[in-house]
PDB file of C-alpha atoms and ligand atoms in Angstrom:
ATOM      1  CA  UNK A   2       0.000   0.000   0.000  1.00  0.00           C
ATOM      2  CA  UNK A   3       1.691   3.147  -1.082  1.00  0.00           C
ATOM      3  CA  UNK A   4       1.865   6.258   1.554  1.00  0.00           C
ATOM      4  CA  UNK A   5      -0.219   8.329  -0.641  1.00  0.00           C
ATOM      5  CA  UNK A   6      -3.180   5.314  -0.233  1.00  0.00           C
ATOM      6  CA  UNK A   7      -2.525   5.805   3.401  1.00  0.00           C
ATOM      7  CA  UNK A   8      -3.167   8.968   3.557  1.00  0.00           C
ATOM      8  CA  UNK A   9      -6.223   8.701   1.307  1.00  0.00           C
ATOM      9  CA  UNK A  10      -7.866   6.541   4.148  1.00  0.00           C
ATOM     10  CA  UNK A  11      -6.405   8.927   7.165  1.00  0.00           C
ATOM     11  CA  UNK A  12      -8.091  11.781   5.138  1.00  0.00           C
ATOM     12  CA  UNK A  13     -11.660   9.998   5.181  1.00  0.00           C
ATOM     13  CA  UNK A  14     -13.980  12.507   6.519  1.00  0.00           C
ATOM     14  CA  UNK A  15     -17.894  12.921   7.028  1.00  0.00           C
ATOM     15  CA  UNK A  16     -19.278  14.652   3.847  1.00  0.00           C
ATOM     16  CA  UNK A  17     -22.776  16.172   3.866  1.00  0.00           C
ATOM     17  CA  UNK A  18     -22.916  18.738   0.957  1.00  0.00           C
ATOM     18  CA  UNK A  19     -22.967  17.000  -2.808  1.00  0.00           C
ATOM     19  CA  UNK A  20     -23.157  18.024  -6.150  1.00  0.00           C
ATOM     20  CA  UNK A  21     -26.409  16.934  -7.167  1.00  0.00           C
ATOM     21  CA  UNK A  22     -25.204  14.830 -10.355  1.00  0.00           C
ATOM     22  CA  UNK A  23     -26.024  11.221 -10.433  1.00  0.00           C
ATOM     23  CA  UNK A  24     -23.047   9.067  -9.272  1.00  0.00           C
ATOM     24  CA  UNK A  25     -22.092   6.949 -12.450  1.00  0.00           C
ATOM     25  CA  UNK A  26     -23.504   3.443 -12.331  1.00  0.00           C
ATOM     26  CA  UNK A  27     -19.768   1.585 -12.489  1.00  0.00           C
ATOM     27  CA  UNK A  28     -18.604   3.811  -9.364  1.00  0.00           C
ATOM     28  CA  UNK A  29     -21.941   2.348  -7.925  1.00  0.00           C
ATOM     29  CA  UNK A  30     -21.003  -1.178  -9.071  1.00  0.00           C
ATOM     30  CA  UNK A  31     -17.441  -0.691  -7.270  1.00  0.00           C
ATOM     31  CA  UNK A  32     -18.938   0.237  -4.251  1.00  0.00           C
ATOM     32  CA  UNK A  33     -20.815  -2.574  -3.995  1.00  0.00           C
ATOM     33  CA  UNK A  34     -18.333  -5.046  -4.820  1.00  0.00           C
ATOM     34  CA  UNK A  35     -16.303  -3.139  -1.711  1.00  0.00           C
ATOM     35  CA  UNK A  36     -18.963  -3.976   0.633  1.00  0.00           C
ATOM     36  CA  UNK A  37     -19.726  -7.243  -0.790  1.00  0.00           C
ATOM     37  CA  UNK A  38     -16.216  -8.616   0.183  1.00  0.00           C
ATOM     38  CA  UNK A  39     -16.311  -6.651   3.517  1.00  0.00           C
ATOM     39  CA  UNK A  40     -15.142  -9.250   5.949  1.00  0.00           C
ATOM     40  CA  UNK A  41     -18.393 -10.375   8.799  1.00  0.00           C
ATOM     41  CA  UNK A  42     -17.972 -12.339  12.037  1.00  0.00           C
ATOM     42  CA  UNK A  43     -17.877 -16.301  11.076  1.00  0.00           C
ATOM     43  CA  UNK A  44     -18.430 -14.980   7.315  1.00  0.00           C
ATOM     44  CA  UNK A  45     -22.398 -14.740   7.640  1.00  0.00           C
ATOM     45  CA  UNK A  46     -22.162 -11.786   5.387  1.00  0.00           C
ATOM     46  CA  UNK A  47     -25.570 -10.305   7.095  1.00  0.00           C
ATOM     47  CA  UNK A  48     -26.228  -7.474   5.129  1.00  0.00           C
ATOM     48  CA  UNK A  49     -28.298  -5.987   2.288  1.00  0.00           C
ATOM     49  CA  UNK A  50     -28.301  -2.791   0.813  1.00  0.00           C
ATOM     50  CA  UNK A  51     -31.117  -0.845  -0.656  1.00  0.00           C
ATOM     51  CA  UNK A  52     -29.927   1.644  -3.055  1.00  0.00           C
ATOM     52  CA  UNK A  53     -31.661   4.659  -2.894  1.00  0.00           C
ATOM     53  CA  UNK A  54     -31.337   7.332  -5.539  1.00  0.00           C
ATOM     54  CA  UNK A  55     -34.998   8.804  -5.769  1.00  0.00           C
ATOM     55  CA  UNK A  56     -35.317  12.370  -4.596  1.00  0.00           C
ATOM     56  CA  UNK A  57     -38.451  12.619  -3.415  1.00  0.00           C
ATOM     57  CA  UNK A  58     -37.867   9.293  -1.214  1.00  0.00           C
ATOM     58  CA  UNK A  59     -34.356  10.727  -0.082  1.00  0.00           C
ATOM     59  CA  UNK A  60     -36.344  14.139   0.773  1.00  0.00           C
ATOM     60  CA  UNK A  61     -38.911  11.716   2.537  1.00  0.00           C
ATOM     61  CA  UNK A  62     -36.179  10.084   4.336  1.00  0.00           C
ATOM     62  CA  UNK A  63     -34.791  13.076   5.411  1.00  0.00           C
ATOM     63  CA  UNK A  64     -37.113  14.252   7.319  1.00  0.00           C
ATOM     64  CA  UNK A  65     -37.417  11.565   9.700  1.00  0.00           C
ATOM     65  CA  UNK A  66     -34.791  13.734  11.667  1.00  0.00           C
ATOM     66  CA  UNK A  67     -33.034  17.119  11.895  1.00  0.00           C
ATOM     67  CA  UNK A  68     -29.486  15.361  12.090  1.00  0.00           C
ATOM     68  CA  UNK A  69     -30.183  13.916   9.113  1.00  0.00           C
ATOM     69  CA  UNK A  70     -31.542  16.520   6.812  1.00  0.00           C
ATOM     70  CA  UNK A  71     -28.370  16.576   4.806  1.00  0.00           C
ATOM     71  CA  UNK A  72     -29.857  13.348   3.294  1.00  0.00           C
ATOM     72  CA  UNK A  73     -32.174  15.047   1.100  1.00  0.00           C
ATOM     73  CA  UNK A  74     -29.351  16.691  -1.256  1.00  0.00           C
ATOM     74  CA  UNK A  75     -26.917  13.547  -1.470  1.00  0.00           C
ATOM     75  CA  UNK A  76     -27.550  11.793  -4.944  1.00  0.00           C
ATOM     76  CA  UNK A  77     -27.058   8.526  -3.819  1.00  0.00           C
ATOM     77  CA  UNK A  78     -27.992   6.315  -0.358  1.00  0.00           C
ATOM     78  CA  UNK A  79     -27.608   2.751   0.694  1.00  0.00           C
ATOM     79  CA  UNK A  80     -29.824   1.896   3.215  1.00  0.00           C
ATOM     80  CA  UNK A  81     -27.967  -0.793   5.473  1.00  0.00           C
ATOM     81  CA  UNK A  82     -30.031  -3.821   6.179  1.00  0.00           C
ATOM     82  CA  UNK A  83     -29.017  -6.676   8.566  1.00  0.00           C
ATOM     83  CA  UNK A  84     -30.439  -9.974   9.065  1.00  0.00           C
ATOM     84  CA  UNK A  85     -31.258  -8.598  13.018  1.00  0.00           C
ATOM     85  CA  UNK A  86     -30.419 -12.293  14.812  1.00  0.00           C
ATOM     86  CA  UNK A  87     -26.999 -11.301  15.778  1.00  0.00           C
ATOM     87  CA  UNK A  88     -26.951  -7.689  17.520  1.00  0.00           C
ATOM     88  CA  UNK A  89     -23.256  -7.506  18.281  1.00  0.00           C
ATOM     89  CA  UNK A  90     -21.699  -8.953  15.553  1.00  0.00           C
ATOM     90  CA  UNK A  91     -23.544  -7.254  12.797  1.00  0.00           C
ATOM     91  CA  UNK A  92     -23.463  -3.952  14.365  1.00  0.00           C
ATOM     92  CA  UNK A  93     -19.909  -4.529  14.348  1.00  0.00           C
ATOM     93  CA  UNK A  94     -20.182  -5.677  10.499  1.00  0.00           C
ATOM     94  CA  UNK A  95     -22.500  -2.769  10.111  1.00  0.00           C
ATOM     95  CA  UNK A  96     -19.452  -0.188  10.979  1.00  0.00           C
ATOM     96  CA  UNK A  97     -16.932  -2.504   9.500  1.00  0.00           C
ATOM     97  CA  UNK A  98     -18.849  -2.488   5.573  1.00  0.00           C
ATOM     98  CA  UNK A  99     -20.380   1.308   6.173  1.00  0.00           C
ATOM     99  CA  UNK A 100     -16.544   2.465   6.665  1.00  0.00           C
ATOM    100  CA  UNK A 101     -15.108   0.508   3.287  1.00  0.00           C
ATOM    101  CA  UNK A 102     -17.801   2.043   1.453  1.00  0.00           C
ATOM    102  CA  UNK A 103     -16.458   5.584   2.691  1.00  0.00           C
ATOM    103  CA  UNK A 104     -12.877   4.871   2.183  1.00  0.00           C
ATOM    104  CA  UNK A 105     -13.540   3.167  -1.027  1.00  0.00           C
ATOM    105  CA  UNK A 106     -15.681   6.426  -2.262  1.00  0.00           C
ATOM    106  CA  UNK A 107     -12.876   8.539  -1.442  1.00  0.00           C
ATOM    107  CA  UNK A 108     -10.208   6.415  -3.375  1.00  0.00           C
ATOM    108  CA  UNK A 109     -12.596   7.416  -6.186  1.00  0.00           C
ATOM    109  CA  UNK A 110     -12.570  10.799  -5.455  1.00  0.00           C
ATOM    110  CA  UNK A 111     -16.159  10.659  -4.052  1.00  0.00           C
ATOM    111  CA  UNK A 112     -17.428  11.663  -0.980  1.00  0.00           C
ATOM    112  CA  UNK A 113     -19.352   9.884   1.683  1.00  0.00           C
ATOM    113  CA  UNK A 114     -21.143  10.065   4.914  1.00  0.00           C
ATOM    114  CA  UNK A 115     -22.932   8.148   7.375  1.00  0.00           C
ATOM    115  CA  UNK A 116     -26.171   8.256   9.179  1.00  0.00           C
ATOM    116  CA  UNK A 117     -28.692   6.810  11.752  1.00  0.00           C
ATOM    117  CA  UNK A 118     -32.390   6.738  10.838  1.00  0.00           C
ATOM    118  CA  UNK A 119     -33.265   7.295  14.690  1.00  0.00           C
ATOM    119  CA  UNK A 120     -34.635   6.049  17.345  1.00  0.00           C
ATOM    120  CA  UNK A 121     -36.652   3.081  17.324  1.00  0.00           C
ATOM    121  CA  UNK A 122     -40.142   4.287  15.836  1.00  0.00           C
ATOM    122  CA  UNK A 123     -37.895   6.271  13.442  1.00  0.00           C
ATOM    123  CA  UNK A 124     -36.015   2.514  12.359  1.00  0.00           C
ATOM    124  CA  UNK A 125     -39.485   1.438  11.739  1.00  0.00           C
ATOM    125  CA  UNK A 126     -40.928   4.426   9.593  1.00  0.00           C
ATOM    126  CA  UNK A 127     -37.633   3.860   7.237  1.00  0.00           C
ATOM    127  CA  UNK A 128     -38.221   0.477   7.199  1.00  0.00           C
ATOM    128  CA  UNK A 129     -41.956   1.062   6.078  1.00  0.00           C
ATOM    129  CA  UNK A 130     -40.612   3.593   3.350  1.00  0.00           C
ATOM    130  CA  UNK A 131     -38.273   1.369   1.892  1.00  0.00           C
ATOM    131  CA  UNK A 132     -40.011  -1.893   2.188  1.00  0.00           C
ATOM    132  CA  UNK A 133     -37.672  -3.724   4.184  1.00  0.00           C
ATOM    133  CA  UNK A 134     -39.169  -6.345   6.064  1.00  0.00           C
ATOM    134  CA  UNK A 135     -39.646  -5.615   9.916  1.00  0.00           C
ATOM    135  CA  UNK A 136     -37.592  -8.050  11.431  1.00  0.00           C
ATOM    136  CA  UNK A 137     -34.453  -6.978   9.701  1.00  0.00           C
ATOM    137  CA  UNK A 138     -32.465  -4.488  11.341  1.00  0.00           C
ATOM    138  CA  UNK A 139     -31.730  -1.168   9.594  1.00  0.00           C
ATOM    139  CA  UNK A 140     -30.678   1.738  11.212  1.00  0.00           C
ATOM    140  CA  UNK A 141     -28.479   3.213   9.188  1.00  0.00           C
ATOM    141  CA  UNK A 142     -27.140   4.493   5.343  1.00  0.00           C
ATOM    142  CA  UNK A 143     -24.366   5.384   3.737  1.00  0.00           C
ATOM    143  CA  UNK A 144     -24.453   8.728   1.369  1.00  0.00           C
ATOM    144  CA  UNK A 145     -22.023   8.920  -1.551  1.00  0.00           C
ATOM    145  CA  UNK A 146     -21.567  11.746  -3.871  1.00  0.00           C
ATOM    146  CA  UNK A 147     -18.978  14.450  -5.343  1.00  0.00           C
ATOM    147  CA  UNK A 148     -18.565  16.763  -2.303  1.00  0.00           C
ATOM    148  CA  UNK A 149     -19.483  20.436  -2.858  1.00  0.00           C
ATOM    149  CA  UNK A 150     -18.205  21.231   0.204  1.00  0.00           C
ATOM    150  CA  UNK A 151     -16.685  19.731   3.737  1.00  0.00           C
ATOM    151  CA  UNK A 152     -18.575  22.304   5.511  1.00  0.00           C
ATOM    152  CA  UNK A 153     -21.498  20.711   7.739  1.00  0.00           C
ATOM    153  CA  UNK A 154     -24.680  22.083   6.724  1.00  0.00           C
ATOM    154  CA  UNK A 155     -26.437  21.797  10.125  1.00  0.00           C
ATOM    155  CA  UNK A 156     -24.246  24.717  11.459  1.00  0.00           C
ATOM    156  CA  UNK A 157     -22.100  22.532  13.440  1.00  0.00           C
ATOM    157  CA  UNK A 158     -18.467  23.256  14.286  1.00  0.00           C
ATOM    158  CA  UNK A 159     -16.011  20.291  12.282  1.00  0.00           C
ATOM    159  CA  UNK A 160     -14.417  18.080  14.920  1.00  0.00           C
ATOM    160  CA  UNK A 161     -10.864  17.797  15.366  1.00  0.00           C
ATOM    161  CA  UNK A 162      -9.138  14.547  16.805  1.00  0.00           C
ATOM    162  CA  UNK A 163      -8.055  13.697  20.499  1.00  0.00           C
ATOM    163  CA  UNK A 164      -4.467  14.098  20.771  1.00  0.00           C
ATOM    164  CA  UNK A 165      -2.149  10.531  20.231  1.00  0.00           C
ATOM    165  CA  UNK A 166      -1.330  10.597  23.662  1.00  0.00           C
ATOM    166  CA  UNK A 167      -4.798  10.758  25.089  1.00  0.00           C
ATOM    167  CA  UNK A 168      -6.095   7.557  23.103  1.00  0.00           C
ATOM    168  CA  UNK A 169      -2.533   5.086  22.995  1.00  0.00           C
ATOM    169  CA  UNK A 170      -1.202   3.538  26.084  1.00  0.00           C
ATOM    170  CA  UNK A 171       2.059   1.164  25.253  1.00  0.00           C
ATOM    171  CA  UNK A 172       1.827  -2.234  27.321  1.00  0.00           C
ATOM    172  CA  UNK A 173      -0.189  -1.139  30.104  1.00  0.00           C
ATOM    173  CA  UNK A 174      -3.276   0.883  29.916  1.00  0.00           C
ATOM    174  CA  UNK A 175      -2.195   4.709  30.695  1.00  0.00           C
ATOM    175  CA  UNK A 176       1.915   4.044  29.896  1.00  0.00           C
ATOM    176  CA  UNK A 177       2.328   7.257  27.912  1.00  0.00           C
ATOM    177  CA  UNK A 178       4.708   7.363  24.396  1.00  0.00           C
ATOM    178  CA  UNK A 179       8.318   8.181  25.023  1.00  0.00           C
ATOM    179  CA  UNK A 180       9.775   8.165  21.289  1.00  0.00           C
ATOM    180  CA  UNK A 181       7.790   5.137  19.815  1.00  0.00           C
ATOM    181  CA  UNK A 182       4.698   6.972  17.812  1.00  0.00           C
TER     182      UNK A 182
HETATM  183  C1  FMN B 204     -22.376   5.304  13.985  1.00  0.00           C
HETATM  184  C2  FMN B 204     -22.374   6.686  13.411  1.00  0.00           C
HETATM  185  C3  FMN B 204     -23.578   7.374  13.281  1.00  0.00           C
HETATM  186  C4  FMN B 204     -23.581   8.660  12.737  1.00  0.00           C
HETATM  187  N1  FMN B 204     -24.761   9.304  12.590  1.00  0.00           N
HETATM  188  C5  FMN B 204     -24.764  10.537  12.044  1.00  0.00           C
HETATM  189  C6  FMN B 204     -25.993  11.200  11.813  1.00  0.00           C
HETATM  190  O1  FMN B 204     -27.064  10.673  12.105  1.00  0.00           O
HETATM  191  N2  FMN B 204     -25.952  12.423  11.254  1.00  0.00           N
HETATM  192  C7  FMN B 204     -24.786  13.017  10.904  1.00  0.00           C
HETATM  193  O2  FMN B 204     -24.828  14.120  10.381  1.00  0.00           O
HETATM  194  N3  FMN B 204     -23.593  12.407  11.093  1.00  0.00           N
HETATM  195  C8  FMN B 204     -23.562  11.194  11.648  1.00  0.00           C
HETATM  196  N4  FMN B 204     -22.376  10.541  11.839  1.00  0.00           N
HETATM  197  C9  FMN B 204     -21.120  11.179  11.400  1.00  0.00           C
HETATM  198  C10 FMN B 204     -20.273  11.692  12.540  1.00  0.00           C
HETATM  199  O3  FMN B 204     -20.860  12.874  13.046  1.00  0.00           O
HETATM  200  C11 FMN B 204     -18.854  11.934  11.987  1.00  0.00           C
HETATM  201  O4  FMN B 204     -18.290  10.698  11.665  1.00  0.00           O
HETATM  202  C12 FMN B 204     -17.972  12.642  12.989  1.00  0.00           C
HETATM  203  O5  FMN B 204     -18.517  13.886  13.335  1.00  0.00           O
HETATM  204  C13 FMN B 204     -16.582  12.833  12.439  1.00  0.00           C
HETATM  205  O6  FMN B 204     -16.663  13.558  11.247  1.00  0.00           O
HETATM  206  P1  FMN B 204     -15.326  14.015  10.499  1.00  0.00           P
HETATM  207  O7  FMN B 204     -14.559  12.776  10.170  1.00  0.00           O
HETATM  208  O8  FMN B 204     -15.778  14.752   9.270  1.00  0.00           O
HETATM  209  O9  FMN B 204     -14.572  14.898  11.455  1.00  0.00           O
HETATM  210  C14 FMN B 204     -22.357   9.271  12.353  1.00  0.00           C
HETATM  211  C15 FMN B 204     -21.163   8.551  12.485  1.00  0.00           C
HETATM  212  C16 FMN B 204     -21.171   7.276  12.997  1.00  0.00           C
HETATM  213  C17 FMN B 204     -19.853   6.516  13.098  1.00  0.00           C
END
């Protein structure tokens, strides 16, 4: 992996303002082939995605709540659906497949962002929009689109990271860095 691929993942950030333009159907295709060979505990590969590129429905979907109202300009959303019979393990495949779709976008020089439909009446109302049966699990989508912008439009002030130091212990939980990272 060259250092400039590196950095492409290290750069990954939360995009919420797109250029309205349709993403191209092969840049769709490699997405999906990304998230197809995402690795999932004991391989059970419990996941489905429901591509959703209709406006009004993204509008729809948008509204479900404030955090999300970014939703309604992206071009392109995959709704993540998991088979809901093994909580931990797919919400851990859910983060593991929504993040390759991200870093994967931005290889392509697309942007991406993630989302959470809401709270549990909110899970159900996107379920009901999008058809997907009610005992799968779906709770959250991944947007994908040329960003416009990295600004967020909610008004929000851009996070920065916790400093090295404050998230790396060496051997023993709290051992500080001396000249190792
Ligand atoms: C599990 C999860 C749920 C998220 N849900 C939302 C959301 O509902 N709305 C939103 O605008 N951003 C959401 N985000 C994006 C985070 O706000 C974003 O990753 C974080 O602020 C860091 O952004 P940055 O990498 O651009 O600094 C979510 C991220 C994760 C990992």
């Amino acid at each position: 992996m060259s250092s400039d691929t590196v950095e492409t993942v290290r750069a990954v950030r939360q995009i919420r303002r797109y250029d309205p333009d349709p993403v191209p159907a092969d840049v769709l295709r490699r997405l999906l082939s990304v998230a197809r060979w995402t690795g999932s505990s004991k391989n059970t590969q419990p996941w489905h995605f429901v591509v959703i590129t209709d406006r009004a429905l993204l509008r729809e979907l948008s509204g479900l709540r404030p955090n999300i109202n970014w939703l309604s300009r992206a071009p392109l959303a995959l709704a993540i659906v998991l088979d809901g019979t093994a909580p931990l393990s797919e919400a851990y495949d859910e983060g593991r497949v929504a993040e390759r779709i991200l870093v994967a976008a931005s290889a392509l020089g697309y942007g991406g962002g993630v989302g959470f439909w809401g709270d549990e009446s909110q899970q159900a109302t996107a379920k009901r929009m999008l058809g997907i049966p009610r005992e799968r699990t779906a709770r959250s989508f991944v947007t994908i689109g040329k960003a416009i912008s990295r600004e967020d439009p909610r008004g929000l002030r851009r996070g920065g990271r916790k400093p090295m130091e404050e998230i790396v212990s060496y051997e023993r939980w709290g051992n500080a860095a001396t000249k190792r990272a």
